[in-house]
Coordinates of C-alpha atoms and ligand atoms in Angstrom, one line a residue:
X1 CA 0.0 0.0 0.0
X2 CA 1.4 3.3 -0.9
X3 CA 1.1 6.0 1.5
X4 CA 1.1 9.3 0.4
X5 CA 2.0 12.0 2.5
X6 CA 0.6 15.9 2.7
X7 CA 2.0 18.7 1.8
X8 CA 2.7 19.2 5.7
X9 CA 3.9 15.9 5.9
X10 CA 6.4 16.7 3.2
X11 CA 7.1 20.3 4.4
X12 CA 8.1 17.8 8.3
X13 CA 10.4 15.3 6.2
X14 CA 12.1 17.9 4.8
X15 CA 14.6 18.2 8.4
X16 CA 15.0 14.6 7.9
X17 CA 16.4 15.0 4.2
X18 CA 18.3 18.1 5.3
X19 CA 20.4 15.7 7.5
X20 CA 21.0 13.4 5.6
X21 CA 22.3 15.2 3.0
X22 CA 24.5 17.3 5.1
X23 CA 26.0 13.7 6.9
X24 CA 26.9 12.7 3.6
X25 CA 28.5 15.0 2.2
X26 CA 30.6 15.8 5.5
X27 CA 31.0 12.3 5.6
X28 CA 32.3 12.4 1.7
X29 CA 34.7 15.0 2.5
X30 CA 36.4 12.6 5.3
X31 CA 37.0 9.7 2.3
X32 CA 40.5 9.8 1.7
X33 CA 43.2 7.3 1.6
X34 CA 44.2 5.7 4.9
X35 CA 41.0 6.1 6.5
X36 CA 38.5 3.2 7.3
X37 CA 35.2 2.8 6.6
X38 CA 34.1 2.7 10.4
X39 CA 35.9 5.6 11.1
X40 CA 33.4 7.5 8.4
X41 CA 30.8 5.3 10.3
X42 CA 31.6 7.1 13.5
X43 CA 31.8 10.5 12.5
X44 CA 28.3 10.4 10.7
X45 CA 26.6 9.0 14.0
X46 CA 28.1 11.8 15.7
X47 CA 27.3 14.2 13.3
X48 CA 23.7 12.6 13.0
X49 CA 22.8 13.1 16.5
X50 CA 24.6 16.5 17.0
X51 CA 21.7 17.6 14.3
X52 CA 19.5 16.6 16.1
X53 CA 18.4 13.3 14.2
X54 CA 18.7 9.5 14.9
X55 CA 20.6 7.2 12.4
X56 CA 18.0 5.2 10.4
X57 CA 20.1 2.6 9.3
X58 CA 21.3 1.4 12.7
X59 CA 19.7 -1.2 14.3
X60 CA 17.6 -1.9 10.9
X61 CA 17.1 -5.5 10.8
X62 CA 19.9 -5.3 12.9
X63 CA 22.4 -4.0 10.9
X64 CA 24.8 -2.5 12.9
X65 CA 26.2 0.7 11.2
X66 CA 24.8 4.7 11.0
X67 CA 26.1 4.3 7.4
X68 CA 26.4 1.5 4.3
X69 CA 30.0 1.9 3.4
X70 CA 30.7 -0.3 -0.4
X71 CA 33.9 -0.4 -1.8
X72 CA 34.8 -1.0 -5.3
X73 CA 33.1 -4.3 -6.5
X74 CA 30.9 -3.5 -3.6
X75 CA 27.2 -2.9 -4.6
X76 CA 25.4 -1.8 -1.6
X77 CA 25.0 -2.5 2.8
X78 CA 28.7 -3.0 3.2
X79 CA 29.1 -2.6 7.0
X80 CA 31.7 0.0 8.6
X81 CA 34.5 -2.0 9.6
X82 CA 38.3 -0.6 10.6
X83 CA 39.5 -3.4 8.5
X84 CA 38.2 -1.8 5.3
X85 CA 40.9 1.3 4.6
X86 CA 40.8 2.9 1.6
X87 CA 43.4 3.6 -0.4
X88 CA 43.9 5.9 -3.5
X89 CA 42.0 4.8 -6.5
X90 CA 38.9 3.1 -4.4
X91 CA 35.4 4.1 -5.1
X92 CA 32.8 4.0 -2.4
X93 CA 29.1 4.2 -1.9
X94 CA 28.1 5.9 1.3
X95 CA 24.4 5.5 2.2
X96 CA 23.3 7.6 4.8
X97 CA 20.2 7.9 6.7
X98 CA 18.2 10.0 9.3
X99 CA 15.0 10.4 11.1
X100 CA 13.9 13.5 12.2
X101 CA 9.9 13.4 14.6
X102 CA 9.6 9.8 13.4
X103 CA 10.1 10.7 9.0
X104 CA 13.6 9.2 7.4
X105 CA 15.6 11.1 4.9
X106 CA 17.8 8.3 2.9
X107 CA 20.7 9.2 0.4
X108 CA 23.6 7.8 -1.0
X109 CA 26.7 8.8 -3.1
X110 CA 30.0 7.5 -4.7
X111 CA 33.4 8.9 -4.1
X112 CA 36.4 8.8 -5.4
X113 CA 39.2 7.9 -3.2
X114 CA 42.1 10.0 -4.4
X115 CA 42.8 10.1 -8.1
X116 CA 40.7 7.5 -9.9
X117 CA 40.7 5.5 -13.3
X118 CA 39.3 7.1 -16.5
X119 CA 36.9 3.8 -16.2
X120 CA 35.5 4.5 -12.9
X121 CA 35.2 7.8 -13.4
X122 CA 33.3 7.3 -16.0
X123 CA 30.7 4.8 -14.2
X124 CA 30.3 7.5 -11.7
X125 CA 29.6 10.3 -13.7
X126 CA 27.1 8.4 -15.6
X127 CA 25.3 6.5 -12.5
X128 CA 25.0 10.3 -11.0
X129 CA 23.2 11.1 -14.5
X130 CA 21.4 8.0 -14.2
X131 CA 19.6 9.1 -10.9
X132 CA 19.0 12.4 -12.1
X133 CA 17.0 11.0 -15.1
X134 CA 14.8 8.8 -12.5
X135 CA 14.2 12.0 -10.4
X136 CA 13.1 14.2 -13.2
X137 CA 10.7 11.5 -14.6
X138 CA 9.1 11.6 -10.9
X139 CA 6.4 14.2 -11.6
X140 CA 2.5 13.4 -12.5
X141 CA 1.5 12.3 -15.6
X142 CA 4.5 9.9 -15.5
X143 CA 4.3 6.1 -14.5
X144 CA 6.7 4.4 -12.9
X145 CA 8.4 2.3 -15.1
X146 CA 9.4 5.9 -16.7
X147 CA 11.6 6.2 -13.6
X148 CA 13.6 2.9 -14.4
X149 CA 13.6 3.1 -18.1
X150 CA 15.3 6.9 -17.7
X151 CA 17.9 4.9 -15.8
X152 CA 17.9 2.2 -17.5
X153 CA 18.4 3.6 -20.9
X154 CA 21.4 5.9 -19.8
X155 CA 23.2 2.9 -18.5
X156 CA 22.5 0.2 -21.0
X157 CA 24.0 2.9 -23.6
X158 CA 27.1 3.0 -22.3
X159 CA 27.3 -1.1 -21.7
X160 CA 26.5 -1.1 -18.1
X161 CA 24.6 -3.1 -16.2
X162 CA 21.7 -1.9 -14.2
X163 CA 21.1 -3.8 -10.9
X164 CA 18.1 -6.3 -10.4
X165 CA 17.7 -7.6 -7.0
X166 CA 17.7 -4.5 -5.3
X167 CA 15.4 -1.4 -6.0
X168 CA 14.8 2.1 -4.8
X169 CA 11.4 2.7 -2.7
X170 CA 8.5 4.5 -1.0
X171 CA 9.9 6.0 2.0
X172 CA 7.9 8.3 4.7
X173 CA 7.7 6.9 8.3
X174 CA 9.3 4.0 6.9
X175 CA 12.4 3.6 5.6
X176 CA 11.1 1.1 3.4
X177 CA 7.7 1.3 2.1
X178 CA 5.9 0.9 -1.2
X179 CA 6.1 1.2 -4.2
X180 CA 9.3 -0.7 -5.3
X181 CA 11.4 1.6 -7.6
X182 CA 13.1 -0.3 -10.1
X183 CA 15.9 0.9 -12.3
X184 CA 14.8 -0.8 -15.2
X185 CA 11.4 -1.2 -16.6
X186 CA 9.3 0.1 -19.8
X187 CA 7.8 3.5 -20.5
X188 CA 4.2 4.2 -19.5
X189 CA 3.9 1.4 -17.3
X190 CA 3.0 0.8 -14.1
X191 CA 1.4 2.7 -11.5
X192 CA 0.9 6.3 -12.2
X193 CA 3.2 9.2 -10.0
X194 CA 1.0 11.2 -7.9
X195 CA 1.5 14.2 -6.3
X196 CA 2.2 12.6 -2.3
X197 CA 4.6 10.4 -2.8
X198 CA 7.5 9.7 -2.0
X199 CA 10.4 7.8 -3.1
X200 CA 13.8 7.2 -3.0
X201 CA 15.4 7.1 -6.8
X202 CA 18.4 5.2 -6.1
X203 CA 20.8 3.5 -9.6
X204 CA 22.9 0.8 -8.8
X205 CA 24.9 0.6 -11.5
X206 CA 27.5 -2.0 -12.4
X207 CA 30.6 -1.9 -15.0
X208 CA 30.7 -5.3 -15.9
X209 CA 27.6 -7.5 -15.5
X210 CA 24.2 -6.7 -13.5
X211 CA 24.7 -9.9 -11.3
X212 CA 24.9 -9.7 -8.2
X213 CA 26.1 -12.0 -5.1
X214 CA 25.0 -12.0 -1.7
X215 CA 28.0 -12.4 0.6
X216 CA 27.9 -14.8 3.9
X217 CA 27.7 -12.0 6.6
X218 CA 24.3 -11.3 5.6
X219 CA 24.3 -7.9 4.1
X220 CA 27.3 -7.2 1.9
X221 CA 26.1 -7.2 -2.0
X222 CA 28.7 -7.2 -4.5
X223 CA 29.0 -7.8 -7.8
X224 CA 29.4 -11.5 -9.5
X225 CA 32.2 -10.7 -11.7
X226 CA 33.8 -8.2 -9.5
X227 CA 33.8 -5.9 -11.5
X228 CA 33.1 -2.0 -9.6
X229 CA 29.9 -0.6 -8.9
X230 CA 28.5 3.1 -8.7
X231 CA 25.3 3.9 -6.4
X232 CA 23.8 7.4 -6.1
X233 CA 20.4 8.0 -4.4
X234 CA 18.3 11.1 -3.6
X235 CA 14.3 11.2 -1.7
X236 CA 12.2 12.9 -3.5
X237 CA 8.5 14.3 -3.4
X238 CA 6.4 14.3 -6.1
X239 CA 4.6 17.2 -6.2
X240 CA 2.2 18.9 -8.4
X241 CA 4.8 21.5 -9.8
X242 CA 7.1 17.9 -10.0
X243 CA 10.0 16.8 -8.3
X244 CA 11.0 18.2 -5.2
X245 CA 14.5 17.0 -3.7
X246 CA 14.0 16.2 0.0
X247 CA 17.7 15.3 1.1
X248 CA 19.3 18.6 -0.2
X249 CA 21.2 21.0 1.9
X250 CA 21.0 24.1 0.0
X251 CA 16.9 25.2 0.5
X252 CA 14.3 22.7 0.2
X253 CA 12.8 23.9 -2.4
X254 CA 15.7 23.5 -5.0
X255 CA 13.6 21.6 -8.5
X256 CA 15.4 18.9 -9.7
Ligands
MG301 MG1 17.4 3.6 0.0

């Protein structure tokens, strides 16, 4: 069932989204080589709760990090550990997540540790324009299969492959809730965007195969040919003058 929320209900989860964006991009500008993933773990709890927020991710379905830290081949829910250091040349998703009066804010982004390859650099800057494709095409009129074929479409040009098993989502006073938001489906399909809801648009985007594999702790996703990964996500409202960006730092009311 999808729950839409009110333009007050909105206006309340933007505080949420505020924080979240602000953790991760403080969090971004501590990746650097030498440093480990749960010391960027640590900082964004602090940071988190110095806001003013709780971290969403921790403690959901027992995962045990404020962050999802996913290096390289790594797709997505890699846990902090200070046995993962970066060094230069690494990519690395960092998810991060608040809630703010009971309403989550969840975004992610991928960094480049030091200089990087022309390869990986290019999956980045692609998987970035992949998610902002998906959050244009959330505005009414649009269904959502316009959302994954926008993504899917920018990827699938350049040879990529565009991530199955796991999906963006509805997200309010849940961190998950529905709809599923593939990255890959068929114009004019599915249910139609409303003004109310809202989603998080978030591209997992692979440079070799879209296959994935589970790995034993549980959690950790990574690719099956290990091969690297890009992951960029943003919440956004749907509104009736279109998207609005809900984790953004710089005024809530910024259009996509
Ligand atoms: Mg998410």
């Amino acid at each position: 069932m999808i729950i839409k929320k009110s333009p007050a209900e909105i206006e309340a989860m933007k505080e949420a989204g505020r924080i979240s964006a602000k953790v991760l991009r403080e969090v971004g500008k501590r990746v650097q080589p030498g440093v480990s993933t749960l010391e960027l773990d640590e900082f964004a709890e602090t940071l988190i709760r110095l806001e003013g927020g709780v971290p969403a991710f921790k403690g959901y379905g027992g995962f045990p990090g404020s962050i999802c830290a996913s290096v390289n081949e790594q797709i997505v829910h890699g846990i902090p550990s200070a046995a993962v250091v970066l060094k230069e040349g690494d990519i690395i998703s960092i998810d991060t997540g608040a809630v703010v009066d009971g309403w989550v804010g969840d975004n992610a982004w991928t960094y480049a540790v030091g200089s990087i390859s022309p390869e990986k650099q290019h999956l980045l800057e692609t998987t970035e324009k992949c998610m902002w494709a998906g959050l244009d095409a959330a505005r009414p009129g649009n269904r959502l299969g316009d959302i994954g074929a926008a993504v899917q479409e920018i990827a699938e040009a350049e040879g990529y492959g565009v991530v199955r098993e796991y999906v963006g989502h509805g997200i309010g006073r849940n961190m998950h809730e529905d709809p599923n938001v593939p990255n890959y489906g068929h114009r004019h399909t599915g249910i139609k965007l409303e003004p109310g809801m809202v989603l998080a648009i978030e591209p997992m985007i692979n440079l070799g195969t879209y296959k994935t594999r589970q790995m034993p702790d549980g959690w950790l996703v990574c690719t099956r040919d290990g091969k690297p990964s890009a992951h960029f996500e943003k919440t956004v409202a749907i509104t009736e003058d279109g998207p609005l960006v809900l984790t953004t730092e710089e005024g809530h009311r910024r259009p996509v």
